[in-house]
PDB file of C-alpha atoms and ligand atoms in Angstrom:
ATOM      1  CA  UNK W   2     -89.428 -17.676  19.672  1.00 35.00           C
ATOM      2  CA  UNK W   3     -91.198 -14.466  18.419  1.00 39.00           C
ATOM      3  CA  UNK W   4     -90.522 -13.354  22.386  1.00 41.00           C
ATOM      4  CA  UNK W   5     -86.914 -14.268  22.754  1.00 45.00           C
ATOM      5  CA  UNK W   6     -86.174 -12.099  19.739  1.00 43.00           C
ATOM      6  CA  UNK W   7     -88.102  -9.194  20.710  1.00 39.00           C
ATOM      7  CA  UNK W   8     -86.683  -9.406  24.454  1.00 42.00           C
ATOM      8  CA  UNK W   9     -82.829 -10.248  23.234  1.00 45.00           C
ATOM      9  CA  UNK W  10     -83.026  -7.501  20.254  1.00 47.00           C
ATOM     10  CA  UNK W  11     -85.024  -4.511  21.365  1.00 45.00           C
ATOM     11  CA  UNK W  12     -84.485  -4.766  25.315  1.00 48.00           C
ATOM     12  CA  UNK W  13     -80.844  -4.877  24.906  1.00 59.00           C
ATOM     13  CA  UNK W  14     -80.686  -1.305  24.442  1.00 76.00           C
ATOM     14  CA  UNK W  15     -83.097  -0.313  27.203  1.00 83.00           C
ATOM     15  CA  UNK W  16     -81.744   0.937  30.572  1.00 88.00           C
ATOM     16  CA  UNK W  17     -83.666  -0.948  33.810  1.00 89.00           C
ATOM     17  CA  UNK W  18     -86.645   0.693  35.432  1.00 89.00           C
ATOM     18  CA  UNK W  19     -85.263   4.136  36.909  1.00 90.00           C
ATOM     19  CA  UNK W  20     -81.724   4.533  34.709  1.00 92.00           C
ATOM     20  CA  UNK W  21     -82.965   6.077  31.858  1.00 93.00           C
ATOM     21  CA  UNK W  22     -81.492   9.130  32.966  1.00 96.00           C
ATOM     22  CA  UNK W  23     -78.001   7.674  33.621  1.00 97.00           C
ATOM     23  CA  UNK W  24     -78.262   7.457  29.756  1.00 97.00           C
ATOM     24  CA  UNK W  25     -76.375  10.744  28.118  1.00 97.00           C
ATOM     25  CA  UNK W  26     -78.033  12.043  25.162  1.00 97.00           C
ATOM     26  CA  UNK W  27     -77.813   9.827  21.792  1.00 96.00           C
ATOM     27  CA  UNK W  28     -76.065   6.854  24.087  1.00 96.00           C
ATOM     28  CA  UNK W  29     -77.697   3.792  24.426  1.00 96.00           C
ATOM     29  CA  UNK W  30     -77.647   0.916  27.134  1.00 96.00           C
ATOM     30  CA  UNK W  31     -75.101  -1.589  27.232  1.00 95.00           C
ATOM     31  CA  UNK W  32     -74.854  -4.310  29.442  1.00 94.00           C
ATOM     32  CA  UNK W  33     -71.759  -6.121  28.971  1.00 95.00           C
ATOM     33  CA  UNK W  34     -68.254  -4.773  28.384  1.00 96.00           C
ATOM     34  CA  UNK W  35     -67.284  -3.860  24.597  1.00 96.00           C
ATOM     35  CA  UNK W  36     -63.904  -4.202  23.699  1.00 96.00           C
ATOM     36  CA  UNK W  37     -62.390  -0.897  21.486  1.00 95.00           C
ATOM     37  CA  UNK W  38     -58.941  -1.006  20.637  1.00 94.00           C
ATOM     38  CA  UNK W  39     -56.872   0.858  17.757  1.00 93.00           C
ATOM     39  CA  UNK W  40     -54.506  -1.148  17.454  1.00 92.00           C
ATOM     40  CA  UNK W  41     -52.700  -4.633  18.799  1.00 94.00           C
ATOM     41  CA  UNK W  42     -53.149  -5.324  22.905  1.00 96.00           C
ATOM     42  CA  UNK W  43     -49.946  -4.882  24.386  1.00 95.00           C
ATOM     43  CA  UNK W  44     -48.632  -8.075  26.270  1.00 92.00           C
ATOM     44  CA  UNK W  45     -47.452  -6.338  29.626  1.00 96.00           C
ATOM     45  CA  UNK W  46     -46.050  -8.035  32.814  1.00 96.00           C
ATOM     46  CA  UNK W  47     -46.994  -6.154  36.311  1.00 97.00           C
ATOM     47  CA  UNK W  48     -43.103  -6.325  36.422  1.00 97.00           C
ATOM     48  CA  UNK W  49     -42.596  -4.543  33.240  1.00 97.00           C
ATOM     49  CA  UNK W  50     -45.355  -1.841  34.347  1.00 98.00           C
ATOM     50  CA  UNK W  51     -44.409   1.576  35.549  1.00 98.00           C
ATOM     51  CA  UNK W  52     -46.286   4.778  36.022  1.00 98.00           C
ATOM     52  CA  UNK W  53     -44.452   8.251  35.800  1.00 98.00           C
ATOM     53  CA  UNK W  54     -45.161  12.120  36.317  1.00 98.00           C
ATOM     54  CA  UNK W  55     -43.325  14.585  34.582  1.00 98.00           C
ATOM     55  CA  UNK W  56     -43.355  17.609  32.649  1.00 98.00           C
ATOM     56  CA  UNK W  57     -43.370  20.818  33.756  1.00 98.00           C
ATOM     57  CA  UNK W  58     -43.858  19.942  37.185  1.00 98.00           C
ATOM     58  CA  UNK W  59     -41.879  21.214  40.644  1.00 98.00           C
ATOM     59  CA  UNK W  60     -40.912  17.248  40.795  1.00 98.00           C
ATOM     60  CA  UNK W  61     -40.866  14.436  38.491  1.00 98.00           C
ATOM     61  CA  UNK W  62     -42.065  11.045  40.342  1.00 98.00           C
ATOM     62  CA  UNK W  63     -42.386   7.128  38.929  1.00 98.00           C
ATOM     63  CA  UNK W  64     -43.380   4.009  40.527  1.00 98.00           C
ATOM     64  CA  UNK W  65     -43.022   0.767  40.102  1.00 98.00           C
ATOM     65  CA  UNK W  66     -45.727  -1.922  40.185  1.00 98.00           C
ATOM     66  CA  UNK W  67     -44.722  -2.843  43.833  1.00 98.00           C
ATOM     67  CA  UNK W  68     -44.364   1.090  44.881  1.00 98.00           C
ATOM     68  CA  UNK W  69     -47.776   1.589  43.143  1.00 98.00           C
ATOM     69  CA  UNK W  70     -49.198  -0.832  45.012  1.00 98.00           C
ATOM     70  CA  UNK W  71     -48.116   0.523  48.328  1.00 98.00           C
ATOM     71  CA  UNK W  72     -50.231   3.891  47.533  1.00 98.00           C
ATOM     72  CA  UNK W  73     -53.970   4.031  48.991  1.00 98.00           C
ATOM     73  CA  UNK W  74     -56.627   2.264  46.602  1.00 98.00           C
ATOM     74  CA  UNK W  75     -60.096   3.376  46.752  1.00 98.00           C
ATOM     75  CA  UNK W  76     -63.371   1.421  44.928  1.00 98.00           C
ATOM     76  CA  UNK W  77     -64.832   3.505  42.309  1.00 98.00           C
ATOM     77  CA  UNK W  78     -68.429   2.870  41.444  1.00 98.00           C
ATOM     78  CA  UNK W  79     -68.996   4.839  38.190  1.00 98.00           C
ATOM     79  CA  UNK W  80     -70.887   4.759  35.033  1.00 98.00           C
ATOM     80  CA  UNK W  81     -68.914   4.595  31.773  1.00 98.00           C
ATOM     81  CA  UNK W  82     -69.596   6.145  28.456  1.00 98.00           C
ATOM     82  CA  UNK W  83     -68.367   5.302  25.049  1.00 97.00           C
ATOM     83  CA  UNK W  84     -68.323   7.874  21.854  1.00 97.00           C
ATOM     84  CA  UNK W  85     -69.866   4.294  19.704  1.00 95.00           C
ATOM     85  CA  UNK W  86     -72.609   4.889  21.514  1.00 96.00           C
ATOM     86  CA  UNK W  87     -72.486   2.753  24.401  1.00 97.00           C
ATOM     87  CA  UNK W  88     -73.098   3.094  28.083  1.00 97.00           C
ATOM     88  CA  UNK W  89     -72.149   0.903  31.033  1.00 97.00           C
ATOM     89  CA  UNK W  90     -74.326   1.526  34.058  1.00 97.00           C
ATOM     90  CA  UNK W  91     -73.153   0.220  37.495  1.00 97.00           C
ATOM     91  CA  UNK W  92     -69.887  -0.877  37.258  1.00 98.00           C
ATOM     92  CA  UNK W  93     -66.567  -0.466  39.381  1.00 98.00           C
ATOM     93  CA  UNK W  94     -62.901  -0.800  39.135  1.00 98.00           C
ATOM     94  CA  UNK W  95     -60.228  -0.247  42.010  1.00 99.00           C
ATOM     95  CA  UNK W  96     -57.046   2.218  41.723  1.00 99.00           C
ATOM     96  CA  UNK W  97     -55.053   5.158  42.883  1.00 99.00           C
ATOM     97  CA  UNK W  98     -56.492   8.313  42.556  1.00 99.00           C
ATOM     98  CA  UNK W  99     -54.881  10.673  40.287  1.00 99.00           C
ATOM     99  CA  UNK W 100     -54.776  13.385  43.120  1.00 98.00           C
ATOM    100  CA  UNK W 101     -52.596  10.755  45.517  1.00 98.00           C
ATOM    101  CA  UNK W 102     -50.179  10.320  42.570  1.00 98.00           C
ATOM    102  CA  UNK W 103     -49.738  14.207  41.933  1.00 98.00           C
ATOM    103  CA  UNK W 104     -49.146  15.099  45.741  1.00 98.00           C
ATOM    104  CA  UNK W 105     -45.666  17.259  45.658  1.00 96.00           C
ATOM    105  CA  UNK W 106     -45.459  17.291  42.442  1.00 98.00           C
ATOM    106  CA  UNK W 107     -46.320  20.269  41.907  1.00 98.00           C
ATOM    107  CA  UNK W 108     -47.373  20.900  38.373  1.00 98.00           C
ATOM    108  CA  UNK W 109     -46.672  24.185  36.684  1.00 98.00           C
ATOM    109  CA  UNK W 110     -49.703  23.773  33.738  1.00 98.00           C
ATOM    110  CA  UNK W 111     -53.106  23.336  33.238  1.00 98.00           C
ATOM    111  CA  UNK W 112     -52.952  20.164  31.335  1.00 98.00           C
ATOM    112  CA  UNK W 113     -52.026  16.609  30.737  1.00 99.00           C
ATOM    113  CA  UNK W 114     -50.804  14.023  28.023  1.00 99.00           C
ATOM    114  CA  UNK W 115     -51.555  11.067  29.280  1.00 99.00           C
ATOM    115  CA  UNK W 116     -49.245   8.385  27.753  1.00 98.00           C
ATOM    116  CA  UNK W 117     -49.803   4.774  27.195  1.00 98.00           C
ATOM    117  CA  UNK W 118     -47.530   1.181  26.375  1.00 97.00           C
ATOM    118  CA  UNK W 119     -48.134   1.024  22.913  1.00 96.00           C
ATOM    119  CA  UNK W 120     -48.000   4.493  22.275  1.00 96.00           C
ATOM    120  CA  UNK W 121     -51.398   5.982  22.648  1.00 98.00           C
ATOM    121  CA  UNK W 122     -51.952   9.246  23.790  1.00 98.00           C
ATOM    122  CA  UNK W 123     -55.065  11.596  25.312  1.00 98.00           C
ATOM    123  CA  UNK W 124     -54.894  14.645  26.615  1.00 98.00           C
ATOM    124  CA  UNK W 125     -56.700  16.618  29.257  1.00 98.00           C
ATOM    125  CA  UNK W 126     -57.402  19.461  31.370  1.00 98.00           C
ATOM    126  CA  UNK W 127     -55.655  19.131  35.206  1.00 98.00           C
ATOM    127  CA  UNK W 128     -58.907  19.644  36.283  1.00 98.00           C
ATOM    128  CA  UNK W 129     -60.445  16.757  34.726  1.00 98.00           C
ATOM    129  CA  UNK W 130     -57.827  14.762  36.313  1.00 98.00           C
ATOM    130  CA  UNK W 131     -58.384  16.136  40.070  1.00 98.00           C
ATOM    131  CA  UNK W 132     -60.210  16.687  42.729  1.00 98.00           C
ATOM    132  CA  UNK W 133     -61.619  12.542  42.907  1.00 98.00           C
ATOM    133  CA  UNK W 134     -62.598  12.235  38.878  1.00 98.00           C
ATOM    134  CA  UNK W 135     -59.846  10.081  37.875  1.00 99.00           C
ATOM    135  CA  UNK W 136     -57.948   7.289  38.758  1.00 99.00           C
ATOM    136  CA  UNK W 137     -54.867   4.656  37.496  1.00 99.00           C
ATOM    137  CA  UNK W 138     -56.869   1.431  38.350  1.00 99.00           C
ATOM    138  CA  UNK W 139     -55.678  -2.012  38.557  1.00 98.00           C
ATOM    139  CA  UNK W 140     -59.241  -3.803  39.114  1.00 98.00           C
ATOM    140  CA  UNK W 141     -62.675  -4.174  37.766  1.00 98.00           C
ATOM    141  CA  UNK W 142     -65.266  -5.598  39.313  1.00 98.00           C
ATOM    142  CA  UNK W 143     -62.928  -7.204  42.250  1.00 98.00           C
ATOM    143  CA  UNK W 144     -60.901  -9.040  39.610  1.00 98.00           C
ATOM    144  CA  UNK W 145     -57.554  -8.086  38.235  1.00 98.00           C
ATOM    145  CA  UNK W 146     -58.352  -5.851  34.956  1.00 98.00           C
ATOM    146  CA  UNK W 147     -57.792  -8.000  31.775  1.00 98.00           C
ATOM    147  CA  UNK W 148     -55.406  -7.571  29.073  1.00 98.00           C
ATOM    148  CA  UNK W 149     -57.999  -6.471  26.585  1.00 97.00           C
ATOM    149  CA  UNK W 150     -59.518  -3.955  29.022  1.00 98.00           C
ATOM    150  CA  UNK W 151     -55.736  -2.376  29.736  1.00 98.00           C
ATOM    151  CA  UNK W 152     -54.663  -4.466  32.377  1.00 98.00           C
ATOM    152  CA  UNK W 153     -52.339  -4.184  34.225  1.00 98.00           C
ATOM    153  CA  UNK W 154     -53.219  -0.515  34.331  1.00 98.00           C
ATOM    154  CA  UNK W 155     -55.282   1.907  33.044  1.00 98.00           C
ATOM    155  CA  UNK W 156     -56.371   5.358  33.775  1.00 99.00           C
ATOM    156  CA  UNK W 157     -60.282   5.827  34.687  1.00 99.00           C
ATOM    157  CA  UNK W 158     -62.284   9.404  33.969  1.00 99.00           C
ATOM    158  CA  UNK W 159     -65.917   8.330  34.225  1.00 98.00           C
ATOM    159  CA  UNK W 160     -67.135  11.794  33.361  1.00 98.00           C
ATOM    160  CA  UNK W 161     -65.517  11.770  30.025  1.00 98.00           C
ATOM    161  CA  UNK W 162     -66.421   9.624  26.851  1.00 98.00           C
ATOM    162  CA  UNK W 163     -63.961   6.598  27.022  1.00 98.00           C
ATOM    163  CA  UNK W 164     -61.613   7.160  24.751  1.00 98.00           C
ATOM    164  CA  UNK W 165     -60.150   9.596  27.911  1.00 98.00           C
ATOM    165  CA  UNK W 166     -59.779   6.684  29.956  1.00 98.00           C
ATOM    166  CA  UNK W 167     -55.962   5.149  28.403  1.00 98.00           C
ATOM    167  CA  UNK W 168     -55.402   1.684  29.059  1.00 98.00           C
ATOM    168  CA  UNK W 169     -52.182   0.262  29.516  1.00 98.00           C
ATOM    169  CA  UNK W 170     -51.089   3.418  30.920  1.00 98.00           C
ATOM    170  CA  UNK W 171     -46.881   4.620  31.277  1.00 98.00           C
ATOM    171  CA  UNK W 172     -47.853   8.017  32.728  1.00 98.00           C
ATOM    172  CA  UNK W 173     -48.807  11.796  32.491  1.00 98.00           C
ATOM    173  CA  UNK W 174     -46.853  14.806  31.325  1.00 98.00           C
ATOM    174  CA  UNK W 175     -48.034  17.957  32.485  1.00 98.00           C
ATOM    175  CA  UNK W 176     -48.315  20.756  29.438  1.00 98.00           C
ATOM    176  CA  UNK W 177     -48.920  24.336  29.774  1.00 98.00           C
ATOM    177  CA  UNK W 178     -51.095  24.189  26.956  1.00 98.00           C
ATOM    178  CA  UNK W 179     -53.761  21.639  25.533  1.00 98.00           C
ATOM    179  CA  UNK W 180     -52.621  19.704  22.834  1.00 98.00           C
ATOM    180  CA  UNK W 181     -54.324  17.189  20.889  1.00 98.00           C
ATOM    181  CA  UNK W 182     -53.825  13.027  21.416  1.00 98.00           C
ATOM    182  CA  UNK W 183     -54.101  10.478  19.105  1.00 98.00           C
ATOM    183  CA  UNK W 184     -58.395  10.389  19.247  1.00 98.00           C
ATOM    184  CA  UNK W 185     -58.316  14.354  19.307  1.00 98.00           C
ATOM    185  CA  UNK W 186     -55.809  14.476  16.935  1.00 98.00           C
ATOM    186  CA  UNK W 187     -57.702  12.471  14.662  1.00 97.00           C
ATOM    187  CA  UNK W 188     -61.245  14.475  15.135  1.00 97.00           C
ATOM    188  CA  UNK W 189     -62.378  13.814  18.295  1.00 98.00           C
ATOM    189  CA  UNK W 190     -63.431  16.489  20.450  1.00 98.00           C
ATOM    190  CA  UNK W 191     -60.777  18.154  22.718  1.00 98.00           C
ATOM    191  CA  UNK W 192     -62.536  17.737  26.248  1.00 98.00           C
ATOM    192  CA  UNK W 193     -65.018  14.736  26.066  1.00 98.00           C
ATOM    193  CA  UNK W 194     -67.876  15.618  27.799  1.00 98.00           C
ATOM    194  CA  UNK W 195     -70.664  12.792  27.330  1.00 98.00           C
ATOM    195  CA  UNK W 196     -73.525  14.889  29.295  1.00 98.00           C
ATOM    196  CA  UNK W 197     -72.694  18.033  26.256  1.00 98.00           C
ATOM    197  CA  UNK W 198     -72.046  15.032  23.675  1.00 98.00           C
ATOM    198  CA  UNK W 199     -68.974  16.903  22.878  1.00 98.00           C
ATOM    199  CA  UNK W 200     -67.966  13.621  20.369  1.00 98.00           C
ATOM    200  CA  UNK W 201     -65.979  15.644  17.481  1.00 97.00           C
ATOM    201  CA  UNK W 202     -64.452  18.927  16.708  1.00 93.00           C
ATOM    202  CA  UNK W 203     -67.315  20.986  15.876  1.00 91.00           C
ATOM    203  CA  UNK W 204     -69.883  19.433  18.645  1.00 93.00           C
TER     204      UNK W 204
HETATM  205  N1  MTE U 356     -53.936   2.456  25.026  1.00 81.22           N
HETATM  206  C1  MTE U 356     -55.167   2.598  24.533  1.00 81.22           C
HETATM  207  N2  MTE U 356     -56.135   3.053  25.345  1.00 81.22           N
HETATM  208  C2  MTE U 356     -57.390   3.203  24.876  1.00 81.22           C
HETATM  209  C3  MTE U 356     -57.705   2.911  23.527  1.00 81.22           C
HETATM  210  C4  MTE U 356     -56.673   2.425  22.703  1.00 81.22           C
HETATM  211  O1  MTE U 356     -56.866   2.138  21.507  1.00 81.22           O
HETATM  212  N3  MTE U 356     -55.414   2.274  23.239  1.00 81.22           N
HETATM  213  N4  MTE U 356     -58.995   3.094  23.075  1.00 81.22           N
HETATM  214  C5  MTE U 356     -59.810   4.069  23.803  1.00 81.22           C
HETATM  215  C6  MTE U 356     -61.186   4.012  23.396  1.00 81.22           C
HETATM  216  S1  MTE U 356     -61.574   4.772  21.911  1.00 81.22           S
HETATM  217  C7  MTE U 356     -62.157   3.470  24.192  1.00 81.22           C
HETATM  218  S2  MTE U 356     -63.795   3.599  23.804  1.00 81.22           S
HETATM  219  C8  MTE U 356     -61.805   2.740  25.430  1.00 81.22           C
HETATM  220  C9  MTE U 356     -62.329   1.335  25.362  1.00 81.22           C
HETATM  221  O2  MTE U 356     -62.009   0.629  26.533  1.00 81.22           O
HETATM  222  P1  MTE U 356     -62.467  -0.877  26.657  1.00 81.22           P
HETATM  223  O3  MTE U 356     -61.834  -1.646  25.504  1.00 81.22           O
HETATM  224  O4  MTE U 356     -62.010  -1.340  27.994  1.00 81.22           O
HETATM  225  O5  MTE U 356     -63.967  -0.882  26.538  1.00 81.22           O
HETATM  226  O6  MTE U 356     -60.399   2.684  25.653  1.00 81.22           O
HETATM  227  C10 MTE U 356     -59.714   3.853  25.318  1.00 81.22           C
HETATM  228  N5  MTE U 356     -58.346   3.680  25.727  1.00 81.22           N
HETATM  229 MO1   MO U 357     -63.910   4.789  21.769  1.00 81.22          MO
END
């Protein structure tokens, strides 16, 4: 008894032999999937699902759930961090890379809102969001992603606390300045990084 409670309750938040520095400072290990959600979870259809590009950009671009789906998906192993604290080591999810769905596009600005279903917002620099760190994925794990976790879509930027990472996604608009989303409007930090724990305004 004495055993099963020291095992379930302390080892919980121990990383396996060799991940402790997968850990970023003041995170802790988690190894199922917490579910953090302001708000109701948006009932969405795949048929109801789109994902645009606009802003200032040379060309505005959308697709639909079948177009999406006709785009190159890659499998993204990745470690995810949370600003509560938790850390997911090992997992994966399958998508689009944000750098397939900006090709001619052309943006004009530095940064992104990225918009959700439900109205939730984030925002971020362009070069958070290319070169292979982000993707709109549609999987987890090899199953479709789940309602709770964003399904049908979401958008993915493993180097970034969570909060970056939209679910239910609608889209990006391209700024040519950063403004604040809902999280940074509300004092989270601007950019996100978990390795700088940049977690609110003044970190
Ligand atoms: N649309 C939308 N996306 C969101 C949120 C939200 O409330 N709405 N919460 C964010 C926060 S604060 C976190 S930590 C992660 C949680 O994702 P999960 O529920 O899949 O763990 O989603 C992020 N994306
Ligand atoms: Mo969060």
């Amino acid at each position: 008894m004495s055993d099963f409670f020291s095992r379930g309750f302390g080892g919980r938040r121990r990383p396996p032999e060799g991940m402790a520095d997968r850990i970023p400072p003041g995170q802790y290990y988690e190894a199922g999937f917490p579910v953090l959600t302001a708000g109701p979870t948006p009932d969405l259809d795949p048929s109801a699902w789109s994902f645009r590009v606009d802003g200032v950009v040379g060309e505005a671009k959308s697709w639909s759930w079948e177009e999406f789906h006709q785009l190159p998906f890659e499998d993204v192993p990745c470690d995810i961090h949370c600003v509560t604290k938790w850390s997911k080591l090992d997992t994966s999810f399958r998508g689009v890379s944000v750098d397939t769905l900006l090709e001619g596009v052309e943006p004009l600005g530095g940064f992104a809102m990225v918009f959700s279903f439900g109205g939730y917002t984030t925002n971020l620099a362009l070069e958070d969001l290319t070169e292979g760190k982000a993707w709109v994925v549609t999987e987890h794990e090899g199953e479709p992603l789940s309602a709770e976790h964003g399904g049908p879509a979401r958008l993915l930027v493993p180097h970034l606390y969570f909060w970056k990472s939209a679910k239910w996604v609608a889209g990006l608009r391209v700024m040519d300045n950063d403004e604040p989303g809902f999280w940074e409007s509300n004092g989270y930090h601007m950019h996100g990084d978990p390795w700088r724990e940049e977690r609110y305004w003044n970190d």
